[in-house]
mmCIF file of C-alpha atoms in Angstrom:
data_model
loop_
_atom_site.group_PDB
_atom_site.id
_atom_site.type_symbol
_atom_site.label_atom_id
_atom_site.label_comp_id
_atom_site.label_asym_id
_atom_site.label_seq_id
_atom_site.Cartn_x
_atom_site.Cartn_y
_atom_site.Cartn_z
ATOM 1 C CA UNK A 1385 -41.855 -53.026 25.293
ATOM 2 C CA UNK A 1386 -45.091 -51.111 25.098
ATOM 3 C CA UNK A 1387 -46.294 -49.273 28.008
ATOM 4 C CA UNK A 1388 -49.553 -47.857 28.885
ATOM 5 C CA UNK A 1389 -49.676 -43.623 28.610
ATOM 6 C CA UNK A 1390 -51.604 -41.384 30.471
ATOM 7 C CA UNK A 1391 -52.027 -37.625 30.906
ATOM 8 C CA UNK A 1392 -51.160 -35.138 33.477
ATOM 9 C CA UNK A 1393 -53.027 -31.808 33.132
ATOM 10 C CA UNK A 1394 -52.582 -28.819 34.396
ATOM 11 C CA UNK A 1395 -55.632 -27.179 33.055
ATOM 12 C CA UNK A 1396 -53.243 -23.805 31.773
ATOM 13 C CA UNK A 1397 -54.952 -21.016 30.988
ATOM 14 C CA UNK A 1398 -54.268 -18.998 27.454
ATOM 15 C CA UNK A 1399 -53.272 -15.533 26.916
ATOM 16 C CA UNK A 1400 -57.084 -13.704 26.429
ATOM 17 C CA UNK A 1401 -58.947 -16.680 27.840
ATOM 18 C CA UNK A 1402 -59.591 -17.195 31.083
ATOM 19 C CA UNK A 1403 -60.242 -19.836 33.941
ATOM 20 C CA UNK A 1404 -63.550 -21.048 33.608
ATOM 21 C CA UNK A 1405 -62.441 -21.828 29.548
ATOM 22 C CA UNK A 1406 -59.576 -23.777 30.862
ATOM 23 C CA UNK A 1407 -61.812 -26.266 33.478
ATOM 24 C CA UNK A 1408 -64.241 -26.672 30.363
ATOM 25 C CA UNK A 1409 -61.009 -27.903 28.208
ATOM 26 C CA UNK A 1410 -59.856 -30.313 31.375
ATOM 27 C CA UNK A 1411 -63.298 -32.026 31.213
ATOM 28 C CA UNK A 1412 -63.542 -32.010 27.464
ATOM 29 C CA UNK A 1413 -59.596 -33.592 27.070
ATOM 30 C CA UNK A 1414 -60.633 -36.051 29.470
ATOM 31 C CA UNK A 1415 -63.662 -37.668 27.494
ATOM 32 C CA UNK A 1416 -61.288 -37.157 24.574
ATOM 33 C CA UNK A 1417 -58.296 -38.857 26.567
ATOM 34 C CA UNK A 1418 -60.852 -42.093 27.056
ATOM 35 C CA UNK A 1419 -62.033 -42.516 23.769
ATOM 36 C CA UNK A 1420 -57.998 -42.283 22.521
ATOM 37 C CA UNK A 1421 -57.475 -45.149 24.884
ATOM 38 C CA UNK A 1422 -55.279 -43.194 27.640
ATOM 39 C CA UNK A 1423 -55.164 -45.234 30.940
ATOM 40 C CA UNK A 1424 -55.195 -42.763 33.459
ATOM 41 C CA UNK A 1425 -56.219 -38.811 33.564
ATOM 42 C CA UNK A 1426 -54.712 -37.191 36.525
ATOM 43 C CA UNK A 1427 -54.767 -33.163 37.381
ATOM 44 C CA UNK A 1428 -51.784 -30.668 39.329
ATOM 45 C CA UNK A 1429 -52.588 -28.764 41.954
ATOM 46 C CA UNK A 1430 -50.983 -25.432 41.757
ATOM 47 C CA UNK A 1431 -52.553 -21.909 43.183
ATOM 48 C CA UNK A 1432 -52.661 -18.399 42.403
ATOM 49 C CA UNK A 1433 -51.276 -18.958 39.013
ATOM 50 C CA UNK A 1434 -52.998 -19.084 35.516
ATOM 51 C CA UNK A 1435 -53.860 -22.323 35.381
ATOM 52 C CA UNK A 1436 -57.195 -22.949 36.541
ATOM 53 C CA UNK A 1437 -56.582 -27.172 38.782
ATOM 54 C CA UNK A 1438 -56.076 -25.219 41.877
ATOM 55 C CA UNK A 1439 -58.745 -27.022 43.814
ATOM 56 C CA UNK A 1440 -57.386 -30.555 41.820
ATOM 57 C CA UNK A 1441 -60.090 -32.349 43.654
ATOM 58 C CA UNK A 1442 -62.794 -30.357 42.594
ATOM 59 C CA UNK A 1443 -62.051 -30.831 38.832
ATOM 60 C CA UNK A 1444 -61.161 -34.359 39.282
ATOM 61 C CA UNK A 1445 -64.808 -34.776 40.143
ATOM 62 C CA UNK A 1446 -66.161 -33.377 37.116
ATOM 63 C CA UNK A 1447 -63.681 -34.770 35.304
ATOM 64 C CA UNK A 1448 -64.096 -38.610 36.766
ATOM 65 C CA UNK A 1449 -68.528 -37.278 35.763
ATOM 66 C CA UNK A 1450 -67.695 -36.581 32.349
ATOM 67 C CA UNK A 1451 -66.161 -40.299 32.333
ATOM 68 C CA UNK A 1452 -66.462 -43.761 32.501
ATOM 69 C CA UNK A 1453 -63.191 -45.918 32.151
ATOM 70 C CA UNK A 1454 -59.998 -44.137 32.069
ATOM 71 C CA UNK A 1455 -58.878 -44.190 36.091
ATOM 72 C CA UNK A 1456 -58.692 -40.289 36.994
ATOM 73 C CA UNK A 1457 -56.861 -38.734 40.208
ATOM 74 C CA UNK A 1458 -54.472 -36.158 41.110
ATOM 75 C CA UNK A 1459 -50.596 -35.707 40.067
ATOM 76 C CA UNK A 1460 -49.979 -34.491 42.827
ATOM 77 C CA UNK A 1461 -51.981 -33.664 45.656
ATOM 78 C CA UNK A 1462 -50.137 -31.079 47.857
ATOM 79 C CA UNK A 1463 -50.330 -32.780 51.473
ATOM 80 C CA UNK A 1464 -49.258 -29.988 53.156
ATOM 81 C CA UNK A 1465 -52.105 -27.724 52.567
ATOM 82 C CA UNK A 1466 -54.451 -29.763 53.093
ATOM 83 C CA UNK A 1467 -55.418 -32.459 56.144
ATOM 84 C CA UNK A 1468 -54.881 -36.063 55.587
ATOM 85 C CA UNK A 1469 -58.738 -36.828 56.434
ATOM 86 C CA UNK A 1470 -60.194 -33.703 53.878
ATOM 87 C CA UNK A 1471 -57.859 -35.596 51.078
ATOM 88 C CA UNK A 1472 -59.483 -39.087 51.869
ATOM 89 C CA UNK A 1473 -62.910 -38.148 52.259
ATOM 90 C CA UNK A 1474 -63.366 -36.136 49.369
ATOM 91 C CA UNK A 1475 -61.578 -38.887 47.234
ATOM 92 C CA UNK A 1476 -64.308 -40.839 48.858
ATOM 93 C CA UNK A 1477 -66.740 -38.635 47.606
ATOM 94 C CA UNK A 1478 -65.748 -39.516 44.201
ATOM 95 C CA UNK A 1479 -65.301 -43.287 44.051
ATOM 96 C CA UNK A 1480 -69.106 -43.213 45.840
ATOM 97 C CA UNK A 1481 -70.217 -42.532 42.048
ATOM 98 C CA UNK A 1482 -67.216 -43.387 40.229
ATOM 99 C CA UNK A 1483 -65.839 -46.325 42.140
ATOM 100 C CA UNK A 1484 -62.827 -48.503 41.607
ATOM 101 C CA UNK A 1485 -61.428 -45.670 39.455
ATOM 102 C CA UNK A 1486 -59.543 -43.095 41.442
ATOM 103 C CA UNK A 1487 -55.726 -42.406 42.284
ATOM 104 C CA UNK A 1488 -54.613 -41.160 44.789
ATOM 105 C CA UNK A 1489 -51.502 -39.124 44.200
ATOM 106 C CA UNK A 1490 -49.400 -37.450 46.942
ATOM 107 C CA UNK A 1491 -46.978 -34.714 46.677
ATOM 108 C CA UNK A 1492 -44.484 -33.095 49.032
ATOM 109 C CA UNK A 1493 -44.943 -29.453 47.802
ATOM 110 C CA UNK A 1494 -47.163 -28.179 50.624
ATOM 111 C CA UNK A 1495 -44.002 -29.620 52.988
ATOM 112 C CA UNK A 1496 -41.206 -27.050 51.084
ATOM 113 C CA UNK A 1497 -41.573 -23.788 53.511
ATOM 114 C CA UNK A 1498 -39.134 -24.793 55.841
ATOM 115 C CA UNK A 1499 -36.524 -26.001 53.142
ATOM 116 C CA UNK A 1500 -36.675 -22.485 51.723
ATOM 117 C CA UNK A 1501 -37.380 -20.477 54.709
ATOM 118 C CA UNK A 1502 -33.527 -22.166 55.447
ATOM 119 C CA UNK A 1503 -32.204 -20.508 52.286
ATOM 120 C CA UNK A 1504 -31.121 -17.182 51.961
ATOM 121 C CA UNK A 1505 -32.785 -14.948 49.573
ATOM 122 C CA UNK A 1506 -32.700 -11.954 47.494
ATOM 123 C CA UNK A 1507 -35.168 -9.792 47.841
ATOM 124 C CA UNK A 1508 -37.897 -8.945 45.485
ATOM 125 C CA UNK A 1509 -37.043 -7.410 42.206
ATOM 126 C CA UNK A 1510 -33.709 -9.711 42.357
ATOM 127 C CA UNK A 1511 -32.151 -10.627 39.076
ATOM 128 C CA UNK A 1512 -32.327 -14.895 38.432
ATOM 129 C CA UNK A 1513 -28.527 -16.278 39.174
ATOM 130 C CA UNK A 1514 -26.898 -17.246 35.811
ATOM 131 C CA UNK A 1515 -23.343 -18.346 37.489
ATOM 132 C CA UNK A 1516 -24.866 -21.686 39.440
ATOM 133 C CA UNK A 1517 -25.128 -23.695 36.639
ATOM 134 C CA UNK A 1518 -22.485 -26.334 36.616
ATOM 135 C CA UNK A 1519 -22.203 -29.928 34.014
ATOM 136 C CA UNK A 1520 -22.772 -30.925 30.855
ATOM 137 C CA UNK A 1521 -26.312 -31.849 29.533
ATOM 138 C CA UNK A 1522 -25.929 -35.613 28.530
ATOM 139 C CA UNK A 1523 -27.755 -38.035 26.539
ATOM 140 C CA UNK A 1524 -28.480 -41.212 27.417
ATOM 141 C CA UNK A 1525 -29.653 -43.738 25.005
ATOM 142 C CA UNK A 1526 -31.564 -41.298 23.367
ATOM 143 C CA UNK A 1527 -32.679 -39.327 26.693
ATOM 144 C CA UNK A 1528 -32.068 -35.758 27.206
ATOM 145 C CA UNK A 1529 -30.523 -35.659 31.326
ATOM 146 C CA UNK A 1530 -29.206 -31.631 31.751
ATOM 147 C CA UNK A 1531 -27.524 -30.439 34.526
ATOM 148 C CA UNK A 1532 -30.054 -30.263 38.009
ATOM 149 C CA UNK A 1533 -31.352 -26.788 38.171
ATOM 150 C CA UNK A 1534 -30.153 -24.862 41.007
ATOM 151 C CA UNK A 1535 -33.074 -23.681 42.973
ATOM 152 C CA UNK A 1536 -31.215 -20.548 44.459
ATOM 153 C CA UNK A 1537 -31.376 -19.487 40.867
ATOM 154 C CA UNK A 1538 -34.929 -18.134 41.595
ATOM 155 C CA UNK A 1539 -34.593 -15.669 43.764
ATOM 156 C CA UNK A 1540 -37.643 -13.703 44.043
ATOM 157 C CA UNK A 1541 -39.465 -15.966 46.339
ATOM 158 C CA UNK A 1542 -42.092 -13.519 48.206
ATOM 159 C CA UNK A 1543 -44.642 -14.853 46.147
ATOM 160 C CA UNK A 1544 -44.028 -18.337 47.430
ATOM 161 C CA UNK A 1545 -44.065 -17.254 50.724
ATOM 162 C CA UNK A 1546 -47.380 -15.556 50.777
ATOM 163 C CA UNK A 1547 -49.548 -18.312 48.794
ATOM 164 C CA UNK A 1548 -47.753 -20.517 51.498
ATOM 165 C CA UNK A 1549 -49.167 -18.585 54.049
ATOM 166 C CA UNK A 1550 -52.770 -17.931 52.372
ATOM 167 C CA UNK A 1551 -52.844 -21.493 52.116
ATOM 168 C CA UNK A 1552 -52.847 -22.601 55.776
ATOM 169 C CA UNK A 1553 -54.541 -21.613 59.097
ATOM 170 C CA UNK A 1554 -52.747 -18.697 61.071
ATOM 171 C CA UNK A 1555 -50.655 -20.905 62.749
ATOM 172 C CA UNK A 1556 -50.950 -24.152 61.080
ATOM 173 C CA UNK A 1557 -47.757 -26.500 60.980
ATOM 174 C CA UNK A 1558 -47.959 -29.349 58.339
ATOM 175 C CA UNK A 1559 -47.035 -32.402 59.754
ATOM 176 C CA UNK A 1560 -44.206 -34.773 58.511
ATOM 177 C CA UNK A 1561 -44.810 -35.923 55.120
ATOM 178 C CA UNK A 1562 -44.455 -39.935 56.064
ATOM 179 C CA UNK A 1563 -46.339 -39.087 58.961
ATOM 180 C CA UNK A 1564 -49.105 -37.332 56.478
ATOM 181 C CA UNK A 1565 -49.043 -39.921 54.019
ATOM 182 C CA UNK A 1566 -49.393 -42.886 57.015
ATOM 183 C CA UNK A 1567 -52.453 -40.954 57.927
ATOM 184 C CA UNK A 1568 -53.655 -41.159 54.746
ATOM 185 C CA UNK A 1569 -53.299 -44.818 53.954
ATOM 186 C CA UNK A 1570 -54.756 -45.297 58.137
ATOM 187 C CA UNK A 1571 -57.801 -43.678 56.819
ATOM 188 C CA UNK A 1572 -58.333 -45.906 53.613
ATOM 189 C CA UNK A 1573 -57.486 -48.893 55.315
ATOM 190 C CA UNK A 1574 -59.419 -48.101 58.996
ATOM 191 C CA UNK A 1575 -56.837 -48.278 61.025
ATOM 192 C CA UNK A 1576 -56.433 -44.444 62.577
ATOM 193 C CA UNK A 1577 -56.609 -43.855 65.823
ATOM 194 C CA UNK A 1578 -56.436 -40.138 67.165
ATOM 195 C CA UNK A 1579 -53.523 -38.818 69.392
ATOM 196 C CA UNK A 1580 -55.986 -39.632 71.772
ATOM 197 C CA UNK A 1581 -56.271 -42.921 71.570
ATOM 198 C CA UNK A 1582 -59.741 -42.467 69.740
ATOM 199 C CA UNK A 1583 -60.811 -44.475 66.505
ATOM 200 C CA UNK A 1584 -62.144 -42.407 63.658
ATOM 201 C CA UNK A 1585 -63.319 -43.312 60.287
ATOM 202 C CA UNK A 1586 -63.518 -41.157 57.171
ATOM 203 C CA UNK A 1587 -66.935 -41.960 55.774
ATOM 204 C CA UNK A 1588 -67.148 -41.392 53.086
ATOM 205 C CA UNK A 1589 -63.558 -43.118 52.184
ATOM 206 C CA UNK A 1590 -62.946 -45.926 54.452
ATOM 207 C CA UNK A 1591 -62.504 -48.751 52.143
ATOM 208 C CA UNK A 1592 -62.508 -47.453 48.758
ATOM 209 C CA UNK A 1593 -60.718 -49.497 46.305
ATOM 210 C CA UNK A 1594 -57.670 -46.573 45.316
ATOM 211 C CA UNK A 1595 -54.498 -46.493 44.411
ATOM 212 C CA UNK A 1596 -51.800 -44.946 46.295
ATOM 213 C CA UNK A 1597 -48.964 -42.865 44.778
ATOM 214 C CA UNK A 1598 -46.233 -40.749 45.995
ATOM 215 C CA UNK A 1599 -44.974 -38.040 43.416
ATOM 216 C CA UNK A 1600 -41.118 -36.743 43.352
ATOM 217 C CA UNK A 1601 -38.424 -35.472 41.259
ATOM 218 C CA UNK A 1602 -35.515 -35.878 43.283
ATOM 219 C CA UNK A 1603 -33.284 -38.698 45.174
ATOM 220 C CA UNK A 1604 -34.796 -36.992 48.244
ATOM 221 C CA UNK A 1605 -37.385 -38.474 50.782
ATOM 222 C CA UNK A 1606 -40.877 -39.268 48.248
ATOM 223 C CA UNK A 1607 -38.555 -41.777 46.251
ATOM 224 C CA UNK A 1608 -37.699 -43.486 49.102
ATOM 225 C CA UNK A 1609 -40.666 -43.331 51.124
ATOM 226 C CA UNK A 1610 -42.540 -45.076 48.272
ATOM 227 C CA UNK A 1611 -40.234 -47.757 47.746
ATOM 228 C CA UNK A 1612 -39.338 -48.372 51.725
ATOM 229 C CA UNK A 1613 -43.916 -48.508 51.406
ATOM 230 C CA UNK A 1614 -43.954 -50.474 48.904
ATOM 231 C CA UNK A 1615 -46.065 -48.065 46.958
ATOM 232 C CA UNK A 1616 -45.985 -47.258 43.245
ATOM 233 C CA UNK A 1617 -44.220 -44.141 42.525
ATOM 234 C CA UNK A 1618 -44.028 -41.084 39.746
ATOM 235 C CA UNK A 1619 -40.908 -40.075 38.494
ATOM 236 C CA UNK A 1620 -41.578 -35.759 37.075
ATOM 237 C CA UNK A 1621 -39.052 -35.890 34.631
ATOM 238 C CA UNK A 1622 -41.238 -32.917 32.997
ATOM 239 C CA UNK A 1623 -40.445 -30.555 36.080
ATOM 240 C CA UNK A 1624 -37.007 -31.684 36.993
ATOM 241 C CA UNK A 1625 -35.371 -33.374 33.892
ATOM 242 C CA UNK A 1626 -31.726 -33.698 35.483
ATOM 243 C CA UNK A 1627 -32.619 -35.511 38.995
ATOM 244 C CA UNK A 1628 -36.055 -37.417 37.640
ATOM 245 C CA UNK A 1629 -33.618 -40.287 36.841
ATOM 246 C CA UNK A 1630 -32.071 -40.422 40.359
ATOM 247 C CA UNK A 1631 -35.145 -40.263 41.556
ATOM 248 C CA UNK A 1632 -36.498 -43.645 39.865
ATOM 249 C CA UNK A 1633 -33.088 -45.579 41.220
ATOM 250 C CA UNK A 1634 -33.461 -44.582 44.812
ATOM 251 C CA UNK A 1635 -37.066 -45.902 44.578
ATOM 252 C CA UNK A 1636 -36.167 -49.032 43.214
ATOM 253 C CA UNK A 1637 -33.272 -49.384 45.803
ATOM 254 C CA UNK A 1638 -35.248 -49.004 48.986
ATOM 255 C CA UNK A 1639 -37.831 -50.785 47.714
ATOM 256 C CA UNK A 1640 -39.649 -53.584 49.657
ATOM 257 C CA UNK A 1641 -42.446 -55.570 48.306
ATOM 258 C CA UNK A 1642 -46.098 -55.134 49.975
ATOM 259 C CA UNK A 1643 -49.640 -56.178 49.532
ATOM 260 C CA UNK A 1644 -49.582 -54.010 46.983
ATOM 261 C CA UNK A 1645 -47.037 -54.773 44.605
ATOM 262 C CA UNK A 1646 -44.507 -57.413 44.790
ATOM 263 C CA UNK A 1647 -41.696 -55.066 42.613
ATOM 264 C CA UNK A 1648 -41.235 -51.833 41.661
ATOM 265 C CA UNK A 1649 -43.670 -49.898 39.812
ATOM 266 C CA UNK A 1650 -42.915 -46.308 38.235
ATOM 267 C CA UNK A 1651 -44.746 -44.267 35.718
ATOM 268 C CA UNK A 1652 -42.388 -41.290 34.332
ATOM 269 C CA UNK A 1653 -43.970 -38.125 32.916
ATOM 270 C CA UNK A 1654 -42.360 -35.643 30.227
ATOM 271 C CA UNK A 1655 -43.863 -32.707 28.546
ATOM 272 C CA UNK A 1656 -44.749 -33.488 24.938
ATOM 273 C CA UNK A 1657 -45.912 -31.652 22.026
ATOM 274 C CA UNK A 1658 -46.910 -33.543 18.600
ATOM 275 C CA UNK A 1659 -47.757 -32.404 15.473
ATOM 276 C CA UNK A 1660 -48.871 -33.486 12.282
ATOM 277 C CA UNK A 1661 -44.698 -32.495 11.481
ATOM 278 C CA UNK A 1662 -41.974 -31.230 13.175
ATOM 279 C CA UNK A 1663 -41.835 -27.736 12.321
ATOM 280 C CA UNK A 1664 -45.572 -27.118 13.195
ATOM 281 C CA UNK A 1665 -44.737 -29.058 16.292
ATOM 282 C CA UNK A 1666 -42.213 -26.197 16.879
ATOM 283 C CA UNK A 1667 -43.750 -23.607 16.948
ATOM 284 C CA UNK A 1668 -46.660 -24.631 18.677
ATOM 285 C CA UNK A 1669 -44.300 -25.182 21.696
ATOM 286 C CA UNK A 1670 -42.044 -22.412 21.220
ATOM 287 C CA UNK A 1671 -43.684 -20.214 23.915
ATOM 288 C CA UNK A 1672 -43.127 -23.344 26.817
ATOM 289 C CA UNK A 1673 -40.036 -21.463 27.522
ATOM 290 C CA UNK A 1674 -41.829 -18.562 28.507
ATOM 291 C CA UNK A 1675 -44.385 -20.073 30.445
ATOM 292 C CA UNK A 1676 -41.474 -22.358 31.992
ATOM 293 C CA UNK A 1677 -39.527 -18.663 32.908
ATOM 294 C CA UNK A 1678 -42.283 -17.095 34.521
ATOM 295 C CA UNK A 1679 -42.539 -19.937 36.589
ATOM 296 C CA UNK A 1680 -38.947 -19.824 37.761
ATOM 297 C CA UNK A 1681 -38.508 -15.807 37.840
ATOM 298 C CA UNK A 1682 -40.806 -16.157 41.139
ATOM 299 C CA UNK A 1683 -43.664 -14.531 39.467
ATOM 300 C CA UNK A 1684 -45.837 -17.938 38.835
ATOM 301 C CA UNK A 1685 -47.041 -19.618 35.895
ATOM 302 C CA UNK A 1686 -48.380 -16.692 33.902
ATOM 303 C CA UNK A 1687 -50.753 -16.925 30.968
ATOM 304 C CA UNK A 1688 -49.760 -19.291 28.439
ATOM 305 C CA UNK A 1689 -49.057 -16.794 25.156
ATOM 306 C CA UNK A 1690 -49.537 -17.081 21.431
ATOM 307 C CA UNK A 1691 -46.296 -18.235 19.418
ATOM 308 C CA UNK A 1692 -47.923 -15.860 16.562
ATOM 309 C CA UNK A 1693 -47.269 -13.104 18.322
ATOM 310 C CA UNK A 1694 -44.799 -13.159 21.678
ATOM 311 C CA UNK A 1695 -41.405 -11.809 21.291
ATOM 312 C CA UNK A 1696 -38.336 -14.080 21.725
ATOM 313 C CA UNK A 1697 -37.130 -15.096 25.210
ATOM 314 C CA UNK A 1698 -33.452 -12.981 25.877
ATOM 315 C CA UNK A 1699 -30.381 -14.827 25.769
ATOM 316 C CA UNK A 1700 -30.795 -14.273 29.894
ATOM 317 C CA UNK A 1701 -33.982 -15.931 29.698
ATOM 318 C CA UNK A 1702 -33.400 -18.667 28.298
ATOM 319 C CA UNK A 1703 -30.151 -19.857 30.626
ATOM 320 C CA UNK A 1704 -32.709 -20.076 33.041
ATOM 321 C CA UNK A 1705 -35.432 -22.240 31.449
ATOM 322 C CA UNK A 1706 -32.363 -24.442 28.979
ATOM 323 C CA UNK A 1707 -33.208 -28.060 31.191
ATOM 324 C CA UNK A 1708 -36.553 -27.926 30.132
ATOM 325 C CA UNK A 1709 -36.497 -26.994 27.033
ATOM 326 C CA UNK A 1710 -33.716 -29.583 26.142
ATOM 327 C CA UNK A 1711 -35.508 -32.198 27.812
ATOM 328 C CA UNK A 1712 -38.911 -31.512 26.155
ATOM 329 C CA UNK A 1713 -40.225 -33.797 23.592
ATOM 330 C CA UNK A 1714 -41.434 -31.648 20.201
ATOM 331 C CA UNK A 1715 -42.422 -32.940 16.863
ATOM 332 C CA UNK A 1716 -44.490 -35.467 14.281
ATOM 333 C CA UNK A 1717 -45.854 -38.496 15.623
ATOM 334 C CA UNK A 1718 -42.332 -40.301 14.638
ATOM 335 C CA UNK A 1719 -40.691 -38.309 16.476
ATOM 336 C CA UNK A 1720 -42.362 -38.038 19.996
ATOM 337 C CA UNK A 1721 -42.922 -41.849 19.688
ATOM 338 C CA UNK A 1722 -38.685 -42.779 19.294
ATOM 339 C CA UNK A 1723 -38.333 -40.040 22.494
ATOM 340 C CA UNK A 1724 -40.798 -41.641 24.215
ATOM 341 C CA UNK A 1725 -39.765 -44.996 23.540
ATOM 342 C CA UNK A 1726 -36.349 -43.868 24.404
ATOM 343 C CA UNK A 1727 -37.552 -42.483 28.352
ATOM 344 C CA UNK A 1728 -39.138 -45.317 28.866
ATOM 345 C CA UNK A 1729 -36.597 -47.630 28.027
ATOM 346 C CA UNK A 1730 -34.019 -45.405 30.017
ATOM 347 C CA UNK A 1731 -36.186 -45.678 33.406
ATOM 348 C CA UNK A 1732 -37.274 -48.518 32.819
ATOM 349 C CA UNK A 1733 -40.670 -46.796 33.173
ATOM 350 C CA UNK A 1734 -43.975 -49.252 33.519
ATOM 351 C CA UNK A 1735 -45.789 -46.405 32.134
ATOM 352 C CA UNK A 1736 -45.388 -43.201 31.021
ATOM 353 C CA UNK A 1737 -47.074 -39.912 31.418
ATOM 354 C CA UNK A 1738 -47.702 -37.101 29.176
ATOM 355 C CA UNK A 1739 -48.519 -33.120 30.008
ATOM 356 C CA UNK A 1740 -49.066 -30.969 27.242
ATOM 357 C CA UNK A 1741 -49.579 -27.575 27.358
ATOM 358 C CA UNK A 1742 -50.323 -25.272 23.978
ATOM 359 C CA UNK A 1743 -52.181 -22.204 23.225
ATOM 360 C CA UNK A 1744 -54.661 -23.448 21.172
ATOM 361 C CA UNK A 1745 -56.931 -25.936 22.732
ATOM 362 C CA UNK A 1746 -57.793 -27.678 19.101
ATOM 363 C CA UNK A 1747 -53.616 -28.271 19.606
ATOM 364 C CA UNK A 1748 -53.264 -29.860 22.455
ATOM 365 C CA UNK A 1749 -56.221 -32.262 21.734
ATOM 366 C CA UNK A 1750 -53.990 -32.740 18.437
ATOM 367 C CA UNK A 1751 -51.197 -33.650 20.042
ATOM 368 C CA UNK A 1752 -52.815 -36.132 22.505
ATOM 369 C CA UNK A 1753 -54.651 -37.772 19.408
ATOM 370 C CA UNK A 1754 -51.570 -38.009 17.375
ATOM 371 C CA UNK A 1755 -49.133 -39.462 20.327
ATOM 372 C CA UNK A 1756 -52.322 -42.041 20.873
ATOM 373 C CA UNK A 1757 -52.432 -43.213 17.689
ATOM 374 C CA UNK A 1758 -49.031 -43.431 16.786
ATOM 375 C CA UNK A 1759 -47.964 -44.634 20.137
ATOM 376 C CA UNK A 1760 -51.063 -47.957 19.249
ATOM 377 C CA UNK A 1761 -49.352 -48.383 16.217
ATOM 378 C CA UNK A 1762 -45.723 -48.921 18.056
ATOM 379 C CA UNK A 1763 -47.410 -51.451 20.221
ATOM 380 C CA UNK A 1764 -49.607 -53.425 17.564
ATOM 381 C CA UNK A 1765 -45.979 -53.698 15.557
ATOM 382 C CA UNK A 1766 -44.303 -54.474 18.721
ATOM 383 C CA UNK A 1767 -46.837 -57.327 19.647
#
């Protein structure tokens, strides 16, 4: 079975270039993305890191300007720093000149201080725990599932805690993420009352036609929540290739149908890189690992460097970065498309999508051209 891809983009930022380079490549992938026939276009938030989606509603604006078909919304929204009624209204904002297009996607991240702020850890200048890793990496039918990674593995977590703290009011508590995301869908729908007892109405955003979607990686409380809601849900197989899977069954097994949907619906993403053959392919993506390593040594997605010129990761390094790397999908057209096929057929995905992330802009619209027209070709022989 064909499925419909999209693309999730983080809008990185290259070794030497800088921010405001990286929006203009979000908004020019996206009119590319349309014209190649993706179905949706949807942007991270992540902050004070080099990569420049930080305000992910922001650039989905320009991005859903620079457009006029492909849907385009956010993968994932981080609830937590942010209120339920700035997230609906500025959606709002959007559909008012884009309408019927936009997607809401909601993520848990913003929720996570309390889950670490339980965990003991080393301070900063600690060395990444190498002993925690436990398993074999598997494949199934074609699909690369490693061992989960062990999240006390990164154990320099001061930076966390700070951009958690610059990111909410002195103070601030986030409320429950089911409680959040039942705000949200109050809002939409016109339904929230204040504590109260007082009816407000997000205007603009009351009423748009958008979809709901709760992001997750993990058989933990998104999966569930979207299935027990009867919402559509996104499986990040490209951030956590060793739970992603678990993550699709516990959706599907608290599912109930809804207005919405009458059966589950899941879209899967995995981090691809094509090229015209596999060896180009390769080294195009062999610095992923060290983007992937600065993320988990604590220090935050760092610029993304040139495979011409960065040194090897250390045998060290790369125990700590191995899931994602295995899991990863590099090479031709032939060979992304069997991998693909292979994920989707796995998860039983309805759709899949696809983050790429390269030094060279002219490479990653390559790749997304390539998997687009090769992935058509599957689906016309298919037919």
């Amino acid at each position: 079975m064909s499925v419909p891809l999209s693309i999730l983009d983080l809008s990185p930022i290259s070794a030497g270039s800088n921010a405001a380079q990286a929006v203009r490549n979000s908004v020019d992938l996206a009119r590319h993305a349309e014209d190649w026939g993706y179905h949706r276009y949807w942007l991270a938030e992540h902050h004070f890191v080099s990569v420049a989606s930080s305000s992910s509603l922001t650039l989905l604006a320009l991005v859903a300007a620079a457009t006029t078909r492909i849907r385009v919304g956010t993968g994932a929204v981080q609830v937590g720093q942010h209120t339920s009624v700035s997230i609906v209204e500025a959606f709002g904002i959007v559909d008012a000149v884009r309408p019927g297009r936009v997607d809401i996607g909601l993520g848990r991240s913003g929720h996570r201080r309390a889950q670490f702020d339980a965990e003991a850890a080393t301070a900063k200048g600690g060395h990444p725990v190498l002993d925690t890793v436990t398993g074999r990496t598997e494949i199934r039918d074609g699909v690369v599932v490693p061992p989960p990674f062990d999240p006390r593995r990164i154990t320099d977590r001061s930076r966390f805690f700070a951009a958690a703290e610059a990111l909410q009011q002195p103070g601030a508590e986030s409320p429950d993420f089911a409680e959040q995301v039942a705000e949200v869908r109050a809002l939409l729908d016109g339904s929230y009352v204040a504590a109260n007892g007082v009816a407000l109405h997000a205007v603009p955003g009351e009423g748009i036609e958008a979809e709901v979607w709760l992001f997750g990686s993990s058989a933990g409380e998104s999966a569930r929540l979207a299935g027990e809601l009867g919402l559509p849900f996104a499986a990040a197989y490209h951030v956590s290739p060793g739970t992603a899977l678990d993550a699709v069954e516990a959706y599907r097994a608290a599912f109930r149908p809804s207005e919405r949907l009458a059966r589950p619906h899941v879209i899967v993403s995995a981090d691809v890189v094509v090229a015209p053959d596999d060896d180009t392919a390769r080294h195009r993506a062999s610095t992923y690992g060290h983007w992937v390593h600065s993320v988990r040594s604590g220090s935050g997605a760092a610029d993304y460097l040139d495979p011409a010129t960065a040194a090897p990761l250390t045998a060290d390094q790369v125990r700590l970065v191995e899931d994602r790397l295995a899991a990863q999908i590099v090479g031709s057209p032939a060979t992304a498309v069997e991998r693909l096929a292979a994920l989707q057929r796995v998860t039983g995905a309805d759709e899949l999508l696809v983050t790429t992330i390269t030094f060279d802009h002219a490479d990653r619209l390559e790749s997304h051209r390539l998997l687009a027209e090769a992935w058509a070709r599957r689906a016309v022989r298919a037919a």
